[in-house]
Amino acid sequence: MNTLSYKTVSANKKTVNKEWVVVDAQGEILGRLCSKIAAMIRGKHKPGFTPNVDCGDNVIVINADKVKLTGNKFADKQYVSYTGYPGGQRFISPKELMAKHPERVVEKAVRGMLPKNRLGRALFGNLHVYAGAEHPHQAQNPKAI
């Protein structure tokens, strides 16, 4: 038996095949949508997934302002940030954040599902979120999902 055919192939930056994908968030539940997006950005849906390489797709999310949260989370959930100054802890609810920056609700949810290291920060650059139905990435010929 030829054992050379059983070698594990690890992807690297040159051999990985990255695609562009459009996801419509209209009427979707935030956490369920973002867990699928995070897996696509990470590349876990590909057979050649390598944990230490950016082998995922570039994901474009449209209609981020029409995403849903279940229960009372839209008003009760709190995003916490810290300014760096004493007494500088700030809280904002998804309702207030949707009014100011609707795309940040999806961005915060996906960022929390990516690795907390330099690979995760690089992977987050593959996410492009837009509040409306239009996006400026038509030249990449993205596939609709």
Tab-separated table of N, CA and C in Angstrom:
chain	number	residue	atom	x	y	z
A	1	MET	N	0.835	-1.177	0.000
A	1	MET	CA	0.000	0.000	0.000
A	1	MET	C	0.883	1.245	0.000
A	2	ASN	N	0.514	2.230	-0.809
A	2	ASN	CA	1.283	3.463	-0.908
A	2	ASN	C	0.850	4.415	0.204
A	3	THR	N	1.726	4.606	1.184
A	3	THR	CA	1.380	5.463	2.318
A	3	THR	C	1.629	6.930	2.017
A	4	LEU	N	2.286	7.256	0.912
A	4	LEU	CA	2.527	8.661	0.578
A	4	LEU	C	1.240	9.386	0.209
A	5	SER	N	0.217	8.662	-0.161
A	5	SER	CA	-1.040	9.314	-0.539
A	5	SER	C	-1.861	9.758	0.671
A	6	TYR	N	-1.404	9.416	1.886
A	6	TYR	CA	-2.148	9.761	3.092
A	6	TYR	C	-1.575	10.969	3.809
A	7	LYS	N	-0.748	11.736	3.143
A	7	LYS	CA	-0.145	12.903	3.781
A	7	LYS	C	-1.210	13.972	4.030
A	8	THR	N	-1.140	14.598	5.197
A	8	THR	CA	-2.045	15.695	5.509
A	8	THR	C	-1.549	16.951	4.815
A	9	VAL	N	-2.439	17.613	4.101
A	9	VAL	CA	-2.082	18.825	3.384
A	9	VAL	C	-2.539	20.022	4.199
A	10	SER	N	-1.593	20.889	4.550
A	10	SER	CA	-1.927	22.115	5.276
A	10	SER	C	-1.953	23.278	4.295
A	11	ALA	N	-2.988	24.084	4.392
A	11	ALA	CA	-3.096	25.259	3.534
A	11	ALA	C	-2.159	26.349	4.037
A	12	ASN	N	-1.711	27.186	3.136
A	12	ASN	CA	-0.980	28.384	3.526
A	12	ASN	C	-1.519	29.573	2.733
A	13	LYS	N	-0.933	30.724	2.939
A	13	LYS	CA	-1.468	31.942	2.343
A	13	LYS	C	-1.492	31.876	0.813
A	14	LYS	N	-0.563	31.156	0.219
A	14	LYS	CA	-0.477	31.086	-1.244
A	14	LYS	C	-1.437	30.056	-1.837
A	15	THR	N	-1.696	28.965	-1.124
A	15	THR	CA	-2.502	27.877	-1.691
A	15	THR	C	-3.987	27.983	-1.363
A	16	VAL	N	-4.363	28.921	-0.488
A	16	VAL	CA	-5.760	29.000	-0.070
A	16	VAL	C	-6.603	29.657	-1.169
A	17	ASN	N	-7.856	29.199	-1.299
A	17	ASN	CA	-8.778	29.724	-2.312
A	17	ASN	C	-9.848	30.540	-1.597
A	18	LYS	N	-9.717	31.876	-1.657
A	18	LYS	CA	-10.669	32.761	-0.979
A	18	LYS	C	-11.713	33.239	-1.974
A	19	GLU	N	-12.978	33.241	-1.530
A	19	GLU	CA	-14.082	33.698	-2.370
A	19	GLU	C	-14.783	34.869	-1.691
A	20	TRP	N	-15.651	35.553	-2.444
A	20	TRP	CA	-16.479	36.627	-1.899
A	20	TRP	C	-17.910	36.135	-1.823
A	21	VAL	N	-18.565	36.383	-0.684
A	21	VAL	CA	-19.909	35.881	-0.428
A	21	VAL	C	-20.770	37.033	0.096
A	22	VAL	N	-22.027	37.116	-0.378
A	22	VAL	CA	-22.980	38.103	0.132
A	22	VAL	C	-24.010	37.393	0.991
A	23	VAL	N	-24.250	37.911	2.195
A	23	VAL	CA	-25.251	37.366	3.104
A	23	VAL	C	-26.282	38.455	3.366
A	24	ASP	N	-27.567	38.144	3.164
A	24	ASP	CA	-28.643	39.086	3.442
A	24	ASP	C	-29.149	38.835	4.865
A	25	ALA	N	-29.037	39.851	5.725
A	25	ALA	CA	-29.390	39.699	7.139
A	25	ALA	C	-30.841	40.059	7.429
A	26	GLN	N	-31.617	40.355	6.419
A	26	GLN	CA	-32.987	40.809	6.642
A	26	GLN	C	-33.835	39.724	7.308
A	27	GLY	N	-34.381	40.046	8.489
A	27	GLY	CA	-35.249	39.134	9.212
A	27	GLY	C	-34.544	37.990	9.909
A	28	GLU	N	-33.212	37.948	9.884
A	28	GLU	CA	-32.463	36.863	10.519
A	28	GLU	C	-32.234	37.178	12.000
A	29	ILE	N	-32.090	36.123	12.802
A	29	ILE	CA	-31.773	36.280	14.223
A	29	ILE	C	-30.260	36.486	14.352
A	30	LEU	N	-29.872	37.492	15.124
A	30	LEU	CA	-28.487	37.960	15.172
A	30	LEU	C	-27.473	36.863	15.471
A	31	GLY	N	-27.631	36.129	16.558
A	31	GLY	CA	-26.630	35.141	16.970
A	31	GLY	C	-26.512	33.981	16.007
A	32	ARG	N	-27.639	33.508	15.494
A	32	ARG	CA	-27.621	32.378	14.559
A	32	ARG	C	-26.965	32.766	13.246
A	33	LEU	N	-27.241	33.983	12.788
A	33	LEU	CA	-26.634	34.482	11.556
A	33	LEU	C	-25.128	34.657	11.741
A	34	CYS	N	-24.729	35.290	12.844
A	34	CYS	CA	-23.317	35.614	13.054
A	34	CYS	C	-22.455	34.385	13.297
A	35	SER	N	-23.019	33.318	13.877
A	35	SER	CA	-22.223	32.102	14.064
A	35	SER	C	-21.906	31.467	12.710
A	36	LYS	N	-22.841	31.537	11.767
A	36	LYS	CA	-22.573	31.026	10.417
A	36	LYS	C	-21.564	31.903	9.691
A	37	ILE	N	-21.688	33.221	9.862
A	37	ILE	CA	-20.746	34.156	9.233
A	37	ILE	C	-19.340	33.936	9.780
A	38	ALA	N	-19.212	33.776	11.104
A	38	ALA	CA	-17.894	33.577	11.721
A	38	ALA	C	-17.245	32.293	11.223
A	39	ALA	N	-18.035	31.237	11.029
A	39	ALA	CA	-17.487	29.983	10.512
A	39	ALA	C	-17.018	30.148	9.076
A	40	MET	N	-17.739	30.941	8.270
A	40	MET	CA	-17.327	31.177	6.883
A	40	MET	C	-16.065	32.029	6.823
A	41	ILE	N	-15.970	33.041	7.687
A	41	ILE	CA	-14.770	33.881	7.722
A	41	ILE	C	-13.568	33.061	8.164
A	42	ARG	N	-13.778	32.164	9.096
A	42	ARG	CA	-12.709	31.311	9.614
A	42	ARG	C	-12.288	30.257	8.590
A	43	GLY	N	-13.218	29.805	7.736
A	43	GLY	CA	-12.909	28.797	6.727
A	43	GLY	C	-13.264	27.397	7.160
A	44	LYS	N	-14.071	27.259	8.215
A	44	LYS	CA	-14.392	25.937	8.749
A	44	LYS	C	-15.289	25.125	7.827
A	45	HIS	N	-15.924	25.767	6.845
A	45	HIS	CA	-16.794	25.049	5.921
A	45	HIS	C	-16.020	24.441	4.759
A	46	LYS	N	-14.711	24.671	4.701
A	46	LYS	CA	-13.884	24.160	3.601
A	46	LYS	C	-13.164	22.882	4.029
A	47	PRO	N	-12.977	21.944	3.095
A	47	PRO	CA	-12.297	20.697	3.463
A	47	PRO	C	-10.820	20.897	3.806
A	48	GLY	N	-10.191	21.941	3.285
A	48	GLY	CA	-8.780	22.194	3.571
A	48	GLY	C	-8.571	23.172	4.704
A	49	PHE	N	-9.472	23.191	5.693
A	49	PHE	CA	-9.373	24.123	6.812
A	49	PHE	C	-8.092	23.900	7.591
A	50	THR	N	-7.365	24.973	7.826
A	50	THR	CA	-6.151	24.946	8.645
A	50	THR	C	-6.325	25.988	9.745
A	51	PRO	N	-6.242	25.595	11.020
A	51	PRO	CA	-6.595	26.511	12.106
A	51	PRO	C	-5.716	27.756	12.228
A	52	ASN	N	-4.460	27.687	11.770
A	52	ASN	CA	-3.555	28.816	11.971
A	52	ASN	C	-3.386	29.678	10.724
A	53	VAL	N	-4.272	29.508	9.724
A	53	VAL	CA	-4.156	30.249	8.463
A	53	VAL	C	-5.493	30.916	8.156
A	54	ASP	N	-5.428	32.102	7.583
A	54	ASP	CA	-6.627	32.798	7.112
A	54	ASP	C	-7.085	32.135	5.814
A	55	CYS	N	-7.920	31.109	5.934
A	55	CYS	CA	-8.359	30.358	4.754
A	55	CYS	C	-9.850	30.509	4.488
A	56	GLY	N	-10.494	31.463	5.169
A	56	GLY	CA	-11.933	31.666	4.992
A	56	GLY	C	-12.249	32.603	3.849
A	57	ASP	N	-13.538	32.853	3.671
A	57	ASP	CA	-14.014	33.711	2.596
A	57	ASP	C	-14.174	35.141	3.084
A	58	ASN	N	-14.247	36.072	2.132
A	58	ASN	CA	-14.604	37.456	2.428
A	58	ASN	C	-16.125	37.529	2.429
A	59	VAL	N	-16.712	37.990	3.518
A	59	VAL	CA	-18.165	37.991	3.677
A	59	VAL	C	-18.682	39.423	3.672
A	60	ILE	N	-19.681	39.676	2.834
A	60	ILE	CA	-20.359	40.968	2.766
A	60	ILE	C	-21.754	40.764	3.360
A	61	VAL	N	-22.103	41.530	4.383
A	61	VAL	CA	-23.418	41.437	5.010
A	61	VAL	C	-24.209	42.691	4.631
A	62	ILE	N	-25.381	42.480	4.023
A	62	ILE	CA	-26.245	43.608	3.671
A	62	ILE	C	-27.507	43.568	4.542
A	63	ASN	N	-28.189	44.692	4.617
A	63	ASN	CA	-29.403	44.839	5.430
A	63	ASN	C	-29.143	44.531	6.909
A	64	ALA	N	-28.008	44.977	7.428
A	64	ALA	CA	-27.672	44.726	8.832
A	64	ALA	C	-28.619	45.462	9.774
A	65	ASP	N	-29.274	46.496	9.284
A	65	ASP	CA	-30.206	47.238	10.132
A	65	ASP	C	-31.531	46.505	10.328
A	66	LYS	N	-31.748	45.403	9.597
A	66	LYS	CA	-33.007	44.658	9.695
A	66	LYS	C	-32.846	43.324	10.433
A	67	VAL	N	-31.748	43.162	11.160
A	67	VAL	CA	-31.510	41.939	11.923
A	67	VAL	C	-32.377	41.961	13.188
A	68	LYS	N	-32.733	40.765	13.695
A	68	LYS	CA	-33.623	40.667	14.858
A	68	LYS	C	-32.886	40.082	16.061
A	69	LEU	N	-33.345	40.467	17.236
A	69	LEU	CA	-32.925	39.837	18.487
A	69	LEU	C	-34.170	39.279	19.150
A	70	THR	N	-34.058	38.102	19.763
A	70	THR	CA	-35.225	37.473	20.382
A	70	THR	C	-35.402	37.971	21.805
A	71	GLY	N	-36.597	37.815	22.324
A	71	GLY	CA	-36.886	38.209	23.699
A	71	GLY	C	-36.798	39.715	23.865
A	72	ASN	N	-36.357	40.140	25.046
A	72	ASN	CA	-36.212	41.572	25.339
A	72	ASN	C	-34.775	42.049	25.172
A	73	LYS	N	-33.945	41.256	24.476
A	73	LYS	CA	-32.524	41.602	24.364
A	73	LYS	C	-32.293	42.920	23.638
A	74	PHE	N	-33.209	43.300	22.754
A	74	PHE	CA	-33.042	44.542	21.996
A	74	PHE	C	-32.950	45.744	22.940
A	75	ALA	N	-33.678	45.702	24.053
A	75	ALA	CA	-33.654	46.800	25.016
A	75	ALA	C	-32.795	46.479	26.239
A	76	ASP	N	-32.714	45.197	26.646
A	76	ASP	CA	-32.075	44.838	27.917
A	76	ASP	C	-30.586	44.521	27.813
A	77	LYS	N	-30.127	44.007	26.672
A	77	LYS	CA	-28.717	43.644	26.504
A	77	LYS	C	-27.852	44.898	26.594
A	78	GLN	N	-26.645	44.763	27.139
A	78	GLN	CA	-25.739	45.896	27.289
A	78	GLN	C	-24.378	45.565	26.688
A	79	TYR	N	-23.875	46.444	25.824
A	79	TYR	CA	-22.500	46.360	25.343
A	79	TYR	C	-21.669	47.268	26.240
A	80	VAL	N	-20.572	46.738	26.769
A	80	VAL	CA	-19.746	47.490	27.715
A	80	VAL	C	-18.456	47.897	27.030
A	81	SER	N	-18.069	49.164	27.180
A	81	SER	CA	-16.776	49.641	26.690
A	81	SER	C	-16.142	50.498	27.775
A	82	TYR	N	-14.854	50.709	27.655
A	82	TYR	CA	-14.114	51.457	28.665
A	82	TYR	C	-13.230	52.477	27.968
A	83	THR	N	-13.322	53.731	28.382
A	83	THR	CA	-12.587	54.806	27.723
A	83	THR	C	-11.104	54.805	28.074
A	84	GLY	N	-10.756	54.180	29.190
A	84	GLY	CA	-9.371	54.198	29.647
A	84	GLY	C	-9.161	55.170	30.792
A	85	TYR	N	-10.164	55.973	31.090
A	85	TYR	CA	-10.084	56.934	32.179
A	85	TYR	C	-10.849	56.408	33.399
A	86	PRO	N	-10.499	56.882	34.608
A	86	PRO	CA	-11.250	56.471	35.801
A	86	PRO	C	-12.725	56.858	35.668
A	87	GLY	N	-13.600	55.929	35.959
A	87	GLY	CA	-15.032	56.176	35.834
A	87	GLY	C	-15.499	56.228	34.393
A	88	GLY	N	-14.706	55.689	33.484
A	88	GLY	CA	-15.013	55.799	32.062
A	88	GLY	C	-15.689	54.586	31.470
A	89	GLN	N	-16.357	53.793	32.294
A	89	GLN	CA	-17.061	52.622	31.783
A	89	GLN	C	-18.378	53.072	31.151
A	90	ARG	N	-18.612	52.680	29.886
A	90	ARG	CA	-19.799	53.102	29.154
A	90	ARG	C	-20.647	51.888	28.783
A	91	PHE	N	-21.954	52.063	28.813
A	91	PHE	CA	-22.901	51.014	28.455
A	91	PHE	C	-23.789	51.532	27.336
A	92	ILE	N	-24.095	50.656	26.366
A	92	ILE	CA	-25.015	51.017	25.291
A	92	ILE	C	-25.845	49.783	24.938
A	93	SER	N	-27.110	49.982	24.711
A	93	SER	CA	-27.993	48.863	24.366
A	93	SER	C	-28.026	48.703	22.848
A	94	PRO	N	-28.413	47.523	22.343
A	94	PRO	CA	-28.529	47.344	20.898
A	94	PRO	C	-29.511	48.323	20.258
A	95	LYS	N	-30.533	48.731	20.997
A	95	LYS	CA	-31.508	49.689	20.462
A	95	LYS	C	-30.833	51.023	20.156
A	96	GLU	N	-30.007	51.513	21.109
A	96	GLU	CA	-29.288	52.779	20.911
A	96	GLU	C	-28.221	52.640	19.838
A	97	LEU	N	-27.532	51.487	19.807
A	97	LEU	CA	-26.476	51.261	18.828
A	97	LEU	C	-27.046	51.150	17.416
A	98	MET	N	-28.228	50.528	17.283
A	98	MET	CA	-28.893	50.429	15.976
A	98	MET	C	-29.261	51.812	15.436
A	99	ALA	N	-29.649	52.714	16.342
A	99	ALA	CA	-30.026	54.056	15.913
A	99	ALA	C	-28.816	54.826	15.384
A	100	LYS	N	-27.641	54.641	16.022
A	100	LYS	CA	-26.444	55.378	15.616
A	100	LYS	C	-25.678	54.674	14.497
A	101	HIS	N	-25.302	53.409	14.737
A	101	HIS	CA	-24.461	52.641	13.810
A	101	HIS	C	-25.017	51.231	13.681
A	102	PRO	N	-25.975	50.984	12.778
A	102	PRO	CA	-26.625	49.666	12.717
A	102	PRO	C	-25.673	48.516	12.374
A	103	GLU	N	-24.610	48.795	11.624
A	103	GLU	CA	-23.710	47.712	11.221
A	103	GLU	C	-22.854	47.209	12.386
A	104	ARG	N	-22.672	48.009	13.434
A	104	ARG	CA	-21.802	47.615	14.542
A	104	ARG	C	-22.390	46.496	15.388
A	105	VAL	N	-23.712	46.326	15.379
A	105	VAL	CA	-24.321	45.232	16.141
A	105	VAL	C	-23.858	43.893	15.566
A	106	VAL	N	-23.874	43.769	14.237
A	106	VAL	CA	-23.412	42.537	13.583
A	106	VAL	C	-21.904	42.394	13.759
A	107	GLU	N	-21.157	43.489	13.616
A	107	GLU	CA	-19.697	43.433	13.748
A	107	GLU	C	-19.280	42.966	15.144
A	108	LYS	N	-19.928	43.485	16.190
A	108	LYS	CA	-19.591	43.083	17.564
A	108	LYS	C	-19.899	41.610	17.803
A	109	ALA	N	-21.015	41.131	17.246
A	109	ALA	CA	-21.384	39.725	17.441
A	109	ALA	C	-20.404	38.796	16.750
A	110	VAL	N	-19.989	39.137	15.519
A	110	VAL	CA	-19.045	38.282	14.786
A	110	VAL	C	-17.666	38.342	15.428
A	111	ARG	N	-17.231	39.533	15.855
A	111	ARG	CA	-15.903	39.672	16.464
A	111	ARG	C	-15.781	38.816	17.722
A	112	GLY	N	-16.869	38.712	18.487
A	112	GLY	CA	-16.852	37.891	19.688
A	112	GLY	C	-16.758	36.408	19.408
A	113	MET	N	-17.058	35.986	18.176
A	113	MET	CA	-17.015	34.574	17.807
A	113	MET	C	-15.724	34.193	17.095
A	114	LEU	N	-14.832	35.155	16.858
A	114	LEU	CA	-13.549	34.880	16.214
A	114	LEU	C	-12.472	34.714	17.282
A	115	PRO	N	-11.319	34.124	16.921
A	115	PRO	CA	-10.241	33.952	17.907
A	115	PRO	C	-9.755	35.296	18.457
A	116	LYS	N	-9.347	35.295	19.716
A	116	LYS	CA	-8.853	36.513	20.358
A	116	LYS	C	-7.336	36.562	20.251
A	117	ASN	N	-6.812	36.696	19.041
A	117	ASN	CA	-5.372	36.791	18.805
A	117	ASN	C	-5.147	37.547	17.494
A	118	ARG	N	-3.914	37.573	16.995
A	118	ARG	CA	-3.653	38.374	15.795
A	118	ARG	C	-4.305	37.766	14.561
A	119	LEU	N	-4.520	36.454	14.540
A	119	LEU	CA	-5.254	35.843	13.430
A	119	LEU	C	-6.706	36.310	13.443
A	120	GLY	N	-7.323	36.380	14.621
A	120	GLY	CA	-8.696	36.854	14.724
A	120	GLY	C	-8.844	38.294	14.267
A	121	ARG	N	-7.855	39.126	14.600
A	121	ARG	CA	-7.896	40.516	14.150
A	121	ARG	C	-7.752	40.610	12.641
A	122	ALA	N	-6.935	39.750	12.056
A	122	ALA	CA	-6.786	39.734	10.589
A	122	ALA	C	-8.051	39.188	9.924
A	123	LEU	N	-8.657	38.167	10.511
A	123	LEU	CA	-9.875	37.590	9.958
A	123	LEU	C	-11.021	38.598	9.972
A	124	PHE	N	-11.065	39.458	10.990
A	124	PHE	CA	-12.140	40.438	11.086
A	124	PHE	C	-12.118	41.404	9.902
A	125	GLY	N	-10.964	41.589	9.289
A	125	GLY	CA	-10.859	42.432	8.092
A	125	GLY	C	-11.555	41.838	6.883
A	126	ASN	N	-11.919	40.550	6.949
A	126	ASN	CA	-12.630	39.905	5.838
A	126	ASN	C	-14.135	40.076	5.941
A	127	LEU	N	-14.602	40.813	6.941
A	127	LEU	CA	-16.033	41.063	7.127
A	127	LEU	C	-16.348	42.488	6.690
A	128	HIS	N	-17.366	42.626	5.846
A	128	HIS	CA	-17.802	43.938	5.361
A	128	HIS	C	-19.302	44.030	5.598
A	129	VAL	N	-19.723	44.926	6.510
A	129	VAL	CA	-21.126	45.015	6.912
A	129	VAL	C	-21.699	46.351	6.439
A	130	TYR	N	-22.902	46.292	5.845
A	130	TYR	CA	-23.573	47.488	5.352
A	130	TYR	C	-25.019	47.490	5.828
A	131	ALA	N	-25.512	48.674	6.237
A	131	ALA	CA	-26.855	48.788	6.780
A	131	ALA	C	-27.912	48.623	5.695
A	132	GLY	N	-27.663	49.108	4.505
A	132	GLY	CA	-28.647	49.032	3.432
A	132	GLY	C	-28.438	47.817	2.549
A	133	ALA	N	-29.156	47.807	1.420
A	133	ALA	CA	-29.084	46.675	0.491
A	133	ALA	C	-27.954	46.823	-0.529
A	134	GLU	N	-27.296	47.972	-0.566
A	134	GLU	CA	-26.219	48.219	-1.533
A	134	GLU	C	-24.856	48.000	-0.887
A	135	HIS	N	-23.896	47.558	-1.701
A	135	HIS	CA	-22.508	47.431	-1.234
A	135	HIS	C	-21.567	47.756	-2.395
A	136	PRO	N	-20.360	48.249	-2.097
A	136	PRO	CA	-19.439	48.670	-3.158
A	136	PRO	C	-18.508	47.568	-3.666
A	137	HIS	N	-18.855	46.294	-3.477
A	137	HIS	CA	-17.957	45.200	-3.842
A	137	HIS	C	-18.462	44.407	-5.047
A	138	GLN	N	-19.181	45.058	-5.968
A	138	GLN	CA	-19.705	44.357	-7.141
A	138	GLN	C	-18.586	43.821	-8.032
A	139	ALA	N	-17.437	44.484	-8.039
A	139	ALA	CA	-16.334	44.075	-8.901
A	139	ALA	C	-15.774	42.710	-8.526
A	140	GLN	N	-15.986	42.261	-7.286
A	140	GLN	CA	-15.486	40.953	-6.848
A	140	GLN	C	-16.426	39.821	-7.235
A	141	ASN	N	-17.559	40.109	-7.847
A	141	ASN	CA	-18.565	39.095	-8.248
A	141	ASN	C	-18.900	38.148	-7.091
A	142	PRO	N	-19.456	38.684	-5.990
A	142	PRO	CA	-19.740	37.814	-4.838
A	142	PRO	C	-20.918	36.894	-5.098
A	143	LYS	N	-20.848	35.698	-4.473
A	143	LYS	CA	-21.953	34.739	-4.539
A	143	LYS	C	-22.961	35.101	-3.458
A	144	ALA	N	-24.251	35.007	-3.784
A	144	ALA	CA	-25.298	35.265	-2.790
A	144	ALA	C	-25.610	33.979	-2.034
A	145	ILE	N	-25.745	34.102	-0.707
A	145	ILE	CA	-26.062	32.943	0.131
A	145	ILE	C	-27.361	33.247	0.868
